[in-house]
Coordinates of C-alpha atoms and ligand atoms in Angstrom, one line a residue:
X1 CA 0.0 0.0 0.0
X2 CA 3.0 2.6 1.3
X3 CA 4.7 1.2 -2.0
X4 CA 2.3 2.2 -4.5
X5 CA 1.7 5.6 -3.0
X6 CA 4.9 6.9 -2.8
X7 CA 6.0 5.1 -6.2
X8 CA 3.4 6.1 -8.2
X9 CA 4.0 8.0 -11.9
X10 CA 3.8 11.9 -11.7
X11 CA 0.3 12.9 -12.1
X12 CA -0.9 15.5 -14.1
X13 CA -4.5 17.4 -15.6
X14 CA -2.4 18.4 -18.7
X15 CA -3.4 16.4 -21.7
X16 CA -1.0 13.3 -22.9
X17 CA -1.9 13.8 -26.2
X18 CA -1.5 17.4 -27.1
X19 CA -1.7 17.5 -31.1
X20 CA -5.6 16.0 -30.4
X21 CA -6.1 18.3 -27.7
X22 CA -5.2 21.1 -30.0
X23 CA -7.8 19.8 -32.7
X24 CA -10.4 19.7 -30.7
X25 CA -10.2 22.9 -29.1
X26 CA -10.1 24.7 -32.8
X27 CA -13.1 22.8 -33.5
X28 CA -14.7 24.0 -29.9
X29 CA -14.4 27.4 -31.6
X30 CA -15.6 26.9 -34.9
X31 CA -18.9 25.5 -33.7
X32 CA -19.0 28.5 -31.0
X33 CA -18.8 30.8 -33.5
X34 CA -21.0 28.7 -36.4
X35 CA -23.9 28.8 -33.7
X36 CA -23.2 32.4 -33.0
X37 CA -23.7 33.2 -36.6
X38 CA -27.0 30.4 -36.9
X39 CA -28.6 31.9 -34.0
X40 CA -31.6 34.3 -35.6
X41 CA -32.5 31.0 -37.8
X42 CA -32.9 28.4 -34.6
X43 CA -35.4 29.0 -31.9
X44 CA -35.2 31.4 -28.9
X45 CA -35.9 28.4 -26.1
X46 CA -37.1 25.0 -26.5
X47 CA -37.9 22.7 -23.9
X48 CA -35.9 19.4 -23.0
X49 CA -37.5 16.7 -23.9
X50 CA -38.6 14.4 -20.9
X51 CA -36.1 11.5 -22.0
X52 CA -33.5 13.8 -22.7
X53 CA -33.3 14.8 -19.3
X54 CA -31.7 11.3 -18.1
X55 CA -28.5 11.8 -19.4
X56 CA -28.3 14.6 -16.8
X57 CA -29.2 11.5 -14.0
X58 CA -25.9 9.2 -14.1
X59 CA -23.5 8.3 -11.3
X60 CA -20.5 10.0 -10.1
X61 CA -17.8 10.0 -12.9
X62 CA -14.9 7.8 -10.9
X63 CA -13.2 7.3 -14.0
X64 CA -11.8 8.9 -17.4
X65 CA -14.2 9.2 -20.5
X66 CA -12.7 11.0 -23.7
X67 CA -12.9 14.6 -23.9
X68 CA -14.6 14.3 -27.3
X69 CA -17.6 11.9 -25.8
X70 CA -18.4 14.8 -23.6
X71 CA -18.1 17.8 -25.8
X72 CA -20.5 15.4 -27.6
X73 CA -22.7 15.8 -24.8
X74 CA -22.5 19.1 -24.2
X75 CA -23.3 19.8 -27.7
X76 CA -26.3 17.3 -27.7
X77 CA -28.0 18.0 -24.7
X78 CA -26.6 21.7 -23.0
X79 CA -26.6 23.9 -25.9
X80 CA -29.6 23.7 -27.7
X81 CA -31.6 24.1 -24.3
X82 CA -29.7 27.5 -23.1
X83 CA -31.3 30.3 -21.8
X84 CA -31.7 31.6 -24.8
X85 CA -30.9 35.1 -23.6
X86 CA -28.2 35.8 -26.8
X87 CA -31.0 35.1 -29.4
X88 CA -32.4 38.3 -31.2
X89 CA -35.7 38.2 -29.5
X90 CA -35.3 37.2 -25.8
X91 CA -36.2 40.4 -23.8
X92 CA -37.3 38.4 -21.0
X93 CA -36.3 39.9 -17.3
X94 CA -33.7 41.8 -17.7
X95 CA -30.5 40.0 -19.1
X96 CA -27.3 40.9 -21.8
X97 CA -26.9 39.1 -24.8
X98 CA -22.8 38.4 -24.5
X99 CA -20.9 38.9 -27.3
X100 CA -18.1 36.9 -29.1
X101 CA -15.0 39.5 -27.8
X102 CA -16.0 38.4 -24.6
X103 CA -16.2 34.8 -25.0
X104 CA -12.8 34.9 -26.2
X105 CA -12.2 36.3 -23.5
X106 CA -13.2 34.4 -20.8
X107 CA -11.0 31.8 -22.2
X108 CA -7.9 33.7 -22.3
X109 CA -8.6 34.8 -18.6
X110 CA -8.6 30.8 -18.1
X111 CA -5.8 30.5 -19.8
X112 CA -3.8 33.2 -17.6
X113 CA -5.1 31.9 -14.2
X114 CA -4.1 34.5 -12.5
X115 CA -6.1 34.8 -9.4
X116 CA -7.4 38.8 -9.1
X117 CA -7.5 38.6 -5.1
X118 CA -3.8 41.0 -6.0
X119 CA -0.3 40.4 -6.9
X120 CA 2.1 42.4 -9.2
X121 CA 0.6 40.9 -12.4
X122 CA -0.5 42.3 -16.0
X123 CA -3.8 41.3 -14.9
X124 CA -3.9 43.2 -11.6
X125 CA -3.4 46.4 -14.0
X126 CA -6.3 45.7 -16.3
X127 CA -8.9 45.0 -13.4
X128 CA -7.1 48.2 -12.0
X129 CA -7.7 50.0 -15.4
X130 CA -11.0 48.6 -15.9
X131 CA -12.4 49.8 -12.8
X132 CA -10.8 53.3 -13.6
X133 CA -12.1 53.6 -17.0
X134 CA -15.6 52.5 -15.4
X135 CA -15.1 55.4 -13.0
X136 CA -14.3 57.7 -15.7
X137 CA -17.2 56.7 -18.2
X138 CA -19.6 57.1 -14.8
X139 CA -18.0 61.0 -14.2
X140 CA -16.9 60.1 -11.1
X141 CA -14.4 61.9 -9.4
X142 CA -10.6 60.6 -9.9
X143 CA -10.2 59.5 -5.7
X144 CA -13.3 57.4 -6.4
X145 CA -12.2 53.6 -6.6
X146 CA -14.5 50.5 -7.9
X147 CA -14.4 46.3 -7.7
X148 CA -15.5 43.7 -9.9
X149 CA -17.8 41.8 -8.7
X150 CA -20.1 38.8 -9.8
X151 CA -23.0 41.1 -10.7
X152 CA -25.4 43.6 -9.6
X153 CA -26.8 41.9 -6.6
X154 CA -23.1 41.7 -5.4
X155 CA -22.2 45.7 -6.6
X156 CA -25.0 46.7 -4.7
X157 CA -23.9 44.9 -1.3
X158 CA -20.8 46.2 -1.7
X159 CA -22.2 49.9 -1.9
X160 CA -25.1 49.3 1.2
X161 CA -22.3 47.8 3.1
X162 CA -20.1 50.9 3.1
X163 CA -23.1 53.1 3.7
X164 CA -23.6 51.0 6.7
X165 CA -20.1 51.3 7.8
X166 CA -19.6 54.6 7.2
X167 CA -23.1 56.1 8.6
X168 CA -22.9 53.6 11.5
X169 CA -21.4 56.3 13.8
X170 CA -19.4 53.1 15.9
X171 CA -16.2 50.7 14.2
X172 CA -18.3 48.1 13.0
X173 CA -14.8 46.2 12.1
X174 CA -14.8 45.4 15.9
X175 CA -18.1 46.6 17.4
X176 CA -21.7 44.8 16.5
X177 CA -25.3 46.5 15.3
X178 CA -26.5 46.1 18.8
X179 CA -24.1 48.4 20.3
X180 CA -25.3 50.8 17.8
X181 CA -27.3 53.6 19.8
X182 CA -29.9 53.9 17.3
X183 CA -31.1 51.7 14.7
X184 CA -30.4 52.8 11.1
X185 CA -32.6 53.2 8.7
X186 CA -32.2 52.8 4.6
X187 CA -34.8 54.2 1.8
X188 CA -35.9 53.1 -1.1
X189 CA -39.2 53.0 -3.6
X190 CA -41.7 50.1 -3.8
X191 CA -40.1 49.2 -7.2
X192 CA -36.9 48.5 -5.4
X193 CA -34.8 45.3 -6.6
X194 CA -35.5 42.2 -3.9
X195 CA -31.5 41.8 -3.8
X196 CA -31.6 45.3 -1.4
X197 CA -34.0 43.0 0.9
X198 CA -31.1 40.3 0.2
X199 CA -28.3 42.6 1.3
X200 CA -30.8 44.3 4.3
X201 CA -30.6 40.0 5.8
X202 CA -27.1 39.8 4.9
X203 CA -25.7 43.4 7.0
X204 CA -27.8 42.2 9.9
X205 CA -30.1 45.3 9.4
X206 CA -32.6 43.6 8.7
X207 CA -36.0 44.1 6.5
X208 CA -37.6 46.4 8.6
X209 CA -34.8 48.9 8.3
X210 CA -35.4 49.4 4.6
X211 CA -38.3 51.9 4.3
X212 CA -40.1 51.4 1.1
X213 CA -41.4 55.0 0.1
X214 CA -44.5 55.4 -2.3
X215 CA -43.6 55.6 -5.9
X216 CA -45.4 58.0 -7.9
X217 CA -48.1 58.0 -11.6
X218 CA -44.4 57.2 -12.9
X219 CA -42.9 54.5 -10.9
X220 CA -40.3 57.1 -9.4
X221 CA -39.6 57.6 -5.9
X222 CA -42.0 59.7 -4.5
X223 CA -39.2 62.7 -2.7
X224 CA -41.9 64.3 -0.8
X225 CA -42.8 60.8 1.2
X226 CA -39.4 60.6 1.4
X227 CA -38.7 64.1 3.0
X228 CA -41.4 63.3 5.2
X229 CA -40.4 59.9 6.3
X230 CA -36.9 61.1 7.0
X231 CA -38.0 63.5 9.1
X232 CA -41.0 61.1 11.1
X233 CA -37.9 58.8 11.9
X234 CA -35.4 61.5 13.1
X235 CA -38.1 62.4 14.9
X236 CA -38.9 58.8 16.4
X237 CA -35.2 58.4 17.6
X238 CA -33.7 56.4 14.4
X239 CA -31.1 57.4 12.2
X240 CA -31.5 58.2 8.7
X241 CA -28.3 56.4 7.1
X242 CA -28.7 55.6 3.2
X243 CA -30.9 56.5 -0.2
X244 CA -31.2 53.5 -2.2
X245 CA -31.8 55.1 -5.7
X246 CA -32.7 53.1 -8.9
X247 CA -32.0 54.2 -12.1
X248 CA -34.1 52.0 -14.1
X249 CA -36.4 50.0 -12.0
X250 CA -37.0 46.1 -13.1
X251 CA -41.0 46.1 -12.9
X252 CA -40.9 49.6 -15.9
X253 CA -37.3 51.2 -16.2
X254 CA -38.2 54.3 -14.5
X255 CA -35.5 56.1 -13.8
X256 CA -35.6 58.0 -9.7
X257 CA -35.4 61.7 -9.8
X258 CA -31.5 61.5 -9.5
X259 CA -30.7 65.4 -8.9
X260 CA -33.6 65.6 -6.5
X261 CA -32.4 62.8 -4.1
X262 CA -29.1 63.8 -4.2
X263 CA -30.0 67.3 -3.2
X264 CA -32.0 65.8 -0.6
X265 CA -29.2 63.6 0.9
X266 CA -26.6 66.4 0.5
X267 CA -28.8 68.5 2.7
X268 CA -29.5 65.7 5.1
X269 CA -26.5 64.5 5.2
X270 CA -27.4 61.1 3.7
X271 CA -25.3 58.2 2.2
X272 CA -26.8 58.3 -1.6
X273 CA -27.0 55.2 -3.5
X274 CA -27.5 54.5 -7.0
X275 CA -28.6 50.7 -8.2
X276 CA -27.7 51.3 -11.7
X277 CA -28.3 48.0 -13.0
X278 CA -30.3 48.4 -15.4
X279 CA -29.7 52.5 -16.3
X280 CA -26.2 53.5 -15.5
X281 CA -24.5 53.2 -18.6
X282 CA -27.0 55.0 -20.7
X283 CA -24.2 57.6 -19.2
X284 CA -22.4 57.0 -22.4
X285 CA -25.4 57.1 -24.4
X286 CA -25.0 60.1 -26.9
X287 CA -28.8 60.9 -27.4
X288 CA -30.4 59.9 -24.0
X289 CA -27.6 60.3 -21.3
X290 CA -29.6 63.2 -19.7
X291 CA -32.2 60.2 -18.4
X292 CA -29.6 59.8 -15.8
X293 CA -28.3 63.1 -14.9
X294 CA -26.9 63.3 -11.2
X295 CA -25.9 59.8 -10.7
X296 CA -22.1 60.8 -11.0
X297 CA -23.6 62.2 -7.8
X298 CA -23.9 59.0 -6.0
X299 CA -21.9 58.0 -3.1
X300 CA -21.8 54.6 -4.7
X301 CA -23.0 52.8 -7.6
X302 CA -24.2 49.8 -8.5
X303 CA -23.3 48.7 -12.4
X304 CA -24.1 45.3 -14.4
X305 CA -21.8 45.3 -16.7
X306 CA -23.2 41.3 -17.8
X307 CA -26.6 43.5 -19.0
X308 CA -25.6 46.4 -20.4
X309 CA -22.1 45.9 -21.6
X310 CA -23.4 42.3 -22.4
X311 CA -20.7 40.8 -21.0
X312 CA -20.8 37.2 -21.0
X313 CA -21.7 36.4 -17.2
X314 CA -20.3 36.8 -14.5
X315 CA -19.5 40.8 -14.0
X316 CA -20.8 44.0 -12.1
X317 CA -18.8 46.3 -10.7
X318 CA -19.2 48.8 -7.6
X319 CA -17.8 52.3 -7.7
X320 CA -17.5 54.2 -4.5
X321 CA -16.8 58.2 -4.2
X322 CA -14.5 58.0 -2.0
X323 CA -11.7 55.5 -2.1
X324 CA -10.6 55.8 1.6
X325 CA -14.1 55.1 2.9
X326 CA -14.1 51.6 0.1
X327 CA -10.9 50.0 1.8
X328 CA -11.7 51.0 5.2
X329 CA -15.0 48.7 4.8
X330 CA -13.2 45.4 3.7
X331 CA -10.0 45.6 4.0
X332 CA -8.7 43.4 7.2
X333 CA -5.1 41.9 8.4
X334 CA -3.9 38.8 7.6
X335 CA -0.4 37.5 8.5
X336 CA -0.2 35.4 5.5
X337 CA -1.8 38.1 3.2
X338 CA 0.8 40.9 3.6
X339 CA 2.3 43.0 0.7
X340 CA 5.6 43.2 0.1
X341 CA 8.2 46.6 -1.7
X342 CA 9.7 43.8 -4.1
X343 CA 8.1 40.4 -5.7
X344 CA 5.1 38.9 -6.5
X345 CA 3.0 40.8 -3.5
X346 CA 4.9 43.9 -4.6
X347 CA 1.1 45.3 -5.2
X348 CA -2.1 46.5 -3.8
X349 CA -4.3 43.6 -2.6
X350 CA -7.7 43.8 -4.2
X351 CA -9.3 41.9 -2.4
X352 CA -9.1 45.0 0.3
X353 CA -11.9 46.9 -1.8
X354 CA -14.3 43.7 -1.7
X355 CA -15.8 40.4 -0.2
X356 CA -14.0 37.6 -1.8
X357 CA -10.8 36.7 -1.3
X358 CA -9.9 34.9 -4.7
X359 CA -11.2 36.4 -7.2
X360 CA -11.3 35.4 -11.0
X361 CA -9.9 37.7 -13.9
X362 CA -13.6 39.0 -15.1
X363 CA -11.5 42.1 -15.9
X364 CA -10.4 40.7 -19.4
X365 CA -13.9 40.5 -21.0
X366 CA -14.4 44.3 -20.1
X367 CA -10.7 45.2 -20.8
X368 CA -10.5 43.8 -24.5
X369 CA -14.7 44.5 -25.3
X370 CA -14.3 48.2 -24.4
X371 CA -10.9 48.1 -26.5
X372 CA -11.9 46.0 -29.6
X373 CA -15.8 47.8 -29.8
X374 CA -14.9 51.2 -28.3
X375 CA -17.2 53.0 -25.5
X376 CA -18.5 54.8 -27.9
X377 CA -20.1 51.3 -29.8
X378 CA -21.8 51.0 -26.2
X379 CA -23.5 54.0 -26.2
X380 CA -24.6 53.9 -29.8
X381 CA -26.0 50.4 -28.7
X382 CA -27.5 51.9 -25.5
X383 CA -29.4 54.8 -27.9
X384 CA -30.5 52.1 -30.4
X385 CA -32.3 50.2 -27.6
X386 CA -34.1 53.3 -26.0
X387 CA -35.3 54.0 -29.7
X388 CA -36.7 50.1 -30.4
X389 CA -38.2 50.5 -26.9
X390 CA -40.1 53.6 -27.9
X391 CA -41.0 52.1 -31.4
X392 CA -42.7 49.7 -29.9
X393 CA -44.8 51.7 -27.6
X394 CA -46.2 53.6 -30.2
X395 CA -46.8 50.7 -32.2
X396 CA -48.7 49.2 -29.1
X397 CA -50.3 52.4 -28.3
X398 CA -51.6 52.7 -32.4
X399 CA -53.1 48.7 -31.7
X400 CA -56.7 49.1 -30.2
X401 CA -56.5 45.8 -28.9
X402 CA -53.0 46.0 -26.7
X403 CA -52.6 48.5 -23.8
X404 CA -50.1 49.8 -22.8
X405 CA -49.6 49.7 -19.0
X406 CA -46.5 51.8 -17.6
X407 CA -45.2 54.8 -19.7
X408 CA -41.9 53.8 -21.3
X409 CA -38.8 55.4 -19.5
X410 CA -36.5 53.6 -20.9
X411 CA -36.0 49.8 -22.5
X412 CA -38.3 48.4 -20.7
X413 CA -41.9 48.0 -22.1
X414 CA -44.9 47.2 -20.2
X415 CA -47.9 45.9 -22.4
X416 CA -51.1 43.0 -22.5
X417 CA -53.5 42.0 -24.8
X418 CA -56.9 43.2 -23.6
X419 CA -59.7 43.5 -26.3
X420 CA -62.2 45.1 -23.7
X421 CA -65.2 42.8 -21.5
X422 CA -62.6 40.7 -19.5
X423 CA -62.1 41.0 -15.5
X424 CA -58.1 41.0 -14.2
X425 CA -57.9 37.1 -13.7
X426 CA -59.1 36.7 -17.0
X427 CA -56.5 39.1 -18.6
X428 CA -54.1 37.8 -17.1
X429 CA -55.0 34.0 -17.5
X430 CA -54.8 35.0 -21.5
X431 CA -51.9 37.2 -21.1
X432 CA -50.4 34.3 -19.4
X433 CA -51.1 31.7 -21.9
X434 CA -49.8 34.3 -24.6
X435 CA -46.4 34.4 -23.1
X436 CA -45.7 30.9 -22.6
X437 CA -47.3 30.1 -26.1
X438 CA -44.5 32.7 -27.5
X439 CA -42.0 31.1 -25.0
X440 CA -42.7 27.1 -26.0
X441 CA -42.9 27.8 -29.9
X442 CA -39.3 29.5 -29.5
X443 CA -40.6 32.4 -31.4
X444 CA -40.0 35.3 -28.9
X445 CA -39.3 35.0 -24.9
X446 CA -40.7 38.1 -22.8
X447 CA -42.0 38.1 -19.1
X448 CA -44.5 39.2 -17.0
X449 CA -45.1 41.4 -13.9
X450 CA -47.7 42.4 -11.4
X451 CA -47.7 46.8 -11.3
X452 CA -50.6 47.9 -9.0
X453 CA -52.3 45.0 -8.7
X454 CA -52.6 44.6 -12.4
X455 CA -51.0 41.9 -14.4
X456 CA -48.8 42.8 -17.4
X457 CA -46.6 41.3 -20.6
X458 CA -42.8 43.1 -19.8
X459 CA -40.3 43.1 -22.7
X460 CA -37.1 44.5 -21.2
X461 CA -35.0 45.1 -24.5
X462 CA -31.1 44.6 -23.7
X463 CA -30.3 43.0 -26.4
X464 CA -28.0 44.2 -29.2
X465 CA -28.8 41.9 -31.8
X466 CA -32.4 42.7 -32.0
X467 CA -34.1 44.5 -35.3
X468 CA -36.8 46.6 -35.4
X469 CA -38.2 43.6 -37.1
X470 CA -38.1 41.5 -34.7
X471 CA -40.3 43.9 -32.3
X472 CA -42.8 44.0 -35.6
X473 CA -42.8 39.8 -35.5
X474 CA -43.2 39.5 -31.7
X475 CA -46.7 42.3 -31.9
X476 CA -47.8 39.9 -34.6
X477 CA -47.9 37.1 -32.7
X478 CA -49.2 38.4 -29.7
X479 CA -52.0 39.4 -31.6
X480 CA -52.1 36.2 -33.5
X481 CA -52.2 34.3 -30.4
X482 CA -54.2 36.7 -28.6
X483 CA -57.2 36.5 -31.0
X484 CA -56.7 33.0 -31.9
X485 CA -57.1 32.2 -27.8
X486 CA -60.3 33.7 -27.6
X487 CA -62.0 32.5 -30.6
X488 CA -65.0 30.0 -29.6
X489 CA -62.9 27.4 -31.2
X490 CA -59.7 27.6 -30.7
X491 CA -58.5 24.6 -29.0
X492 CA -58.9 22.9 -32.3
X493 CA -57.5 25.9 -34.2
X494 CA -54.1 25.9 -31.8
X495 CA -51.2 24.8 -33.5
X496 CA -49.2 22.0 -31.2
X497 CA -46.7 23.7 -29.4
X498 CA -43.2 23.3 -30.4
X499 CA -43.7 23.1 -34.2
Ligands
PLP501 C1 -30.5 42.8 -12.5 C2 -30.7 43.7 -11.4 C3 -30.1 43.5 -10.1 C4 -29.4 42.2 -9.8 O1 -28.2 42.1 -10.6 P1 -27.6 40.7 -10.9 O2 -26.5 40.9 -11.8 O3 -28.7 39.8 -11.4 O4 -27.1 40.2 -9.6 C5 -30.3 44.5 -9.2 N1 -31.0 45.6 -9.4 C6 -31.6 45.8 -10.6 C7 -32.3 47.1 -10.8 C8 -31.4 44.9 -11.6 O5 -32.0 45.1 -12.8

């Protein structure tokens, strides 16, 4: 037993056979990039068949299996059942489309290994120039810093948790919430993203410390009921620490009143946040930037750089004013994590300005998009999607028989099919069956939501392969299956799904 353990050949991951390895990673590519190029002509979503969903059932892999069997797999049985969120008409949720550049990317990043948590390496310097060319394209000021993270969930801890820190009044590096004098208290609208409620848990805050102020005809933040709630709970002994601001809201896109609540938290000395998942970087849009005026006000921001940028996932990034306040948040000692004036720790630990520890080199995707596309490809792509979104609305608005049910602030459109004489669980039974009917025949995939207690289709466009065509296709359907649904006799009309 001691024999064979110590005498046993040199083990290794690398492949024995390197010329086949080689083969088969160029072909890996050429069908990424064939089914890139296919993807308009296949469907959006299908489905896995019921036996299909076996091969996902076996036992533990103990031993070896070739490399081509499993791409085989993969090919077979993963691919042709993704998301579907890079297909021309997916503008389901709220999700990016990726792009090639990026892919490519992600690979190379693979390929370097290099683990992001610091170190003096070339990749240290393009997370480190990322961030700042983030921080620039945001007009933020230059002693303003920003991490990658995994998303916006993640860039939006990051932000609460140094508004908690630094509007805490005690050291919460050593001290706890409960030695806190007065509980503090965060605001944000009713059309606030759930991963705030998420991050509330997570700081030990809890849910009742977020107060969720009245949004207005709009979906904005209502400032007024926010003045006045302020004031009610300075006046009830609790202390007013943190704005949550959106700019672009998931339920509609509406953008907060940025300039007002920053005025408001300047004069009452409030932390501002901006969650700017969904509406930051129209920043670098050239026709519609001004929807976002005042968020290069924010004490920190919340970016998904996996939806706008369409990254492939995972990446969002937090920026924080202040650079100081950042590291003073995460950074803690560690005897074994100590930088050094000369070697390979001869650099500033990164993992100081965030949660993780290790961290993966997300930085190339952004690094070599923004460099191969240009910002400026961005914000064209940002303007073209505010346009399609207001295309649409006035094609719904022009269709007696659709109704549209937010005003369009930005990309995101909020519409059913209502013909007149049906009650809300009716409409949104039909609506309903509409959008899984579109979502099973891989035509389109949109969503829903609930605003006000009425249900409603939601396309979020974020998508830069979409045509205006496509937008024209998807009304035509819902129409199609709209009117086809409430014919007398449609179940024998209804084409199976699928086909
Ligand atoms: C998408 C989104 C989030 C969450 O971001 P993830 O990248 O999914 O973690 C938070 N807030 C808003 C407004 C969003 O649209």
């Amino acid at each position: 037993m001691t024999d064979q353990f110590t005498q046993s050949p040199d083990r290794t991951l690398d492949p024995q056979d390197w010329d086949g390895m080689r083969q088969l990673a160029h072909r890996m590519v050429d069908d990424g990039i064939a089914r890139l190029q296919g993807l308009r002509d296949g469907p959006v979503w299908q489905p896995m068949p019921q036996d299909m969903r076996v091969a996902f059932a076996g036992p533990v892999p103990l031993g070896p299996e070739p490399l081509e069997d499993v791409y085989a797999d993969v090919m077979a049985h993963v691919l042709p059942h993704a998301m579907g969120n890079i297909h021309p008409r997916f503008w389901a949720w709220y999700m990016g489309s990726g792009n090639l550049t990026g892919a490519m990317a992600d690979f190379l990043a693979a390929i370097d290994g290099s683990n992001l948590g610091g170190g003096d390496t070339g990749a240290n310097l393009v997370d480190r120039q990322v961030t700042d060319w983030l921080r620039q394209i945001m007009g933020f000021p230059a002693e303003a810093s920003g991490t990658l993270v995994s998303g916006g969930s993640m860039a939006n801890i990051i932000g609460l948790m140094a508004a908690r820190n630094a509007m805490a009044g005690i050291d919460l590096h050593h001290a706890g919430l409960a030695d806190m004098p007065r509980p503090l208290r965060f605001y944000a609208s009713d059309q606030v993203h759930n991963c705030h409620m998420k991050a509330m848990n997570l700081l030990g805050l809890g849910g009742k410390a977020l107060c969720r102020i009245p949004s207005d005809a709009d979906f904005r933040m209502d400032v007024s009921a926010l003045q006045t709630a302020i004031a009610a709970d300075r006046a009830y002994g609790l202390t007013p620490a943190c704005v949550i601001a959106t700019a672009g809201t998931t339920n509609t896109g509406a953008i907060d009143n940025l300039t007002a609540l920053a005025d408001l938290c300047r004069a009452e000395g409030l932390w501002l946040h901006v969650d700017g998942c969904i509406g930051a970087l129209l920043q670098i849009a050239p026709y519609t930037h001004d929807l976002v005026d005042g968020i290069e006000r924010a004490d920190s921001l919340a970016l998904d750089l996996h939806k706008g940028l369409h990254a492939p996932f995972d990446v969002g990034c937090a920026l924080l004013r202040d650079r100081r306040t950042h590291r003073q948040t995460f950074a803690e000692t560690a005897e074994y994590l100590q930088t050094t004036t000369r070697g390979l720790a001869a650099a500033e630990f990164l993992h100081d300005y965030t949660l993780e520890t290790s961290r993966g080199f997300r930085a190339l995707k952004i690094w070599m998009m923004l460099r191969h596309h240009g910002v400026e490809a961005f914000g064209r792509i940002m303007d073209q999607t505010v346009a399609q979104a207001r295309y649409l609305t006035s094609r719904i608005m022009a269709e007696p028989d659709l109704t549209l049910m937010a005003p369009t602030a930005t990309t995101v459109i909020c519409f059913r099919h209502d013909p007149g004489d049906m009650a809300e669980p009716a409409l949104k039974a039909h609506n309903t069956e509409i959008m899984l009917r579109l979502q099973e025949g891989g035509v389109a995939v949109i969503s829903d939501t609930t605003l006000r207690g009425k249900h409603t289709l939601r396309l979020a466009i974020c998508n830069h392969r979409t045509r205006t065509e496509d937008l024209d296709l998807l009304l035509h359907e819902v129409l199609r299956i709209g009117h086809m649904l409430l014919a007398p006799d449609h179940e024998t009309r209804c084409e199976p799904h699928g086909s």
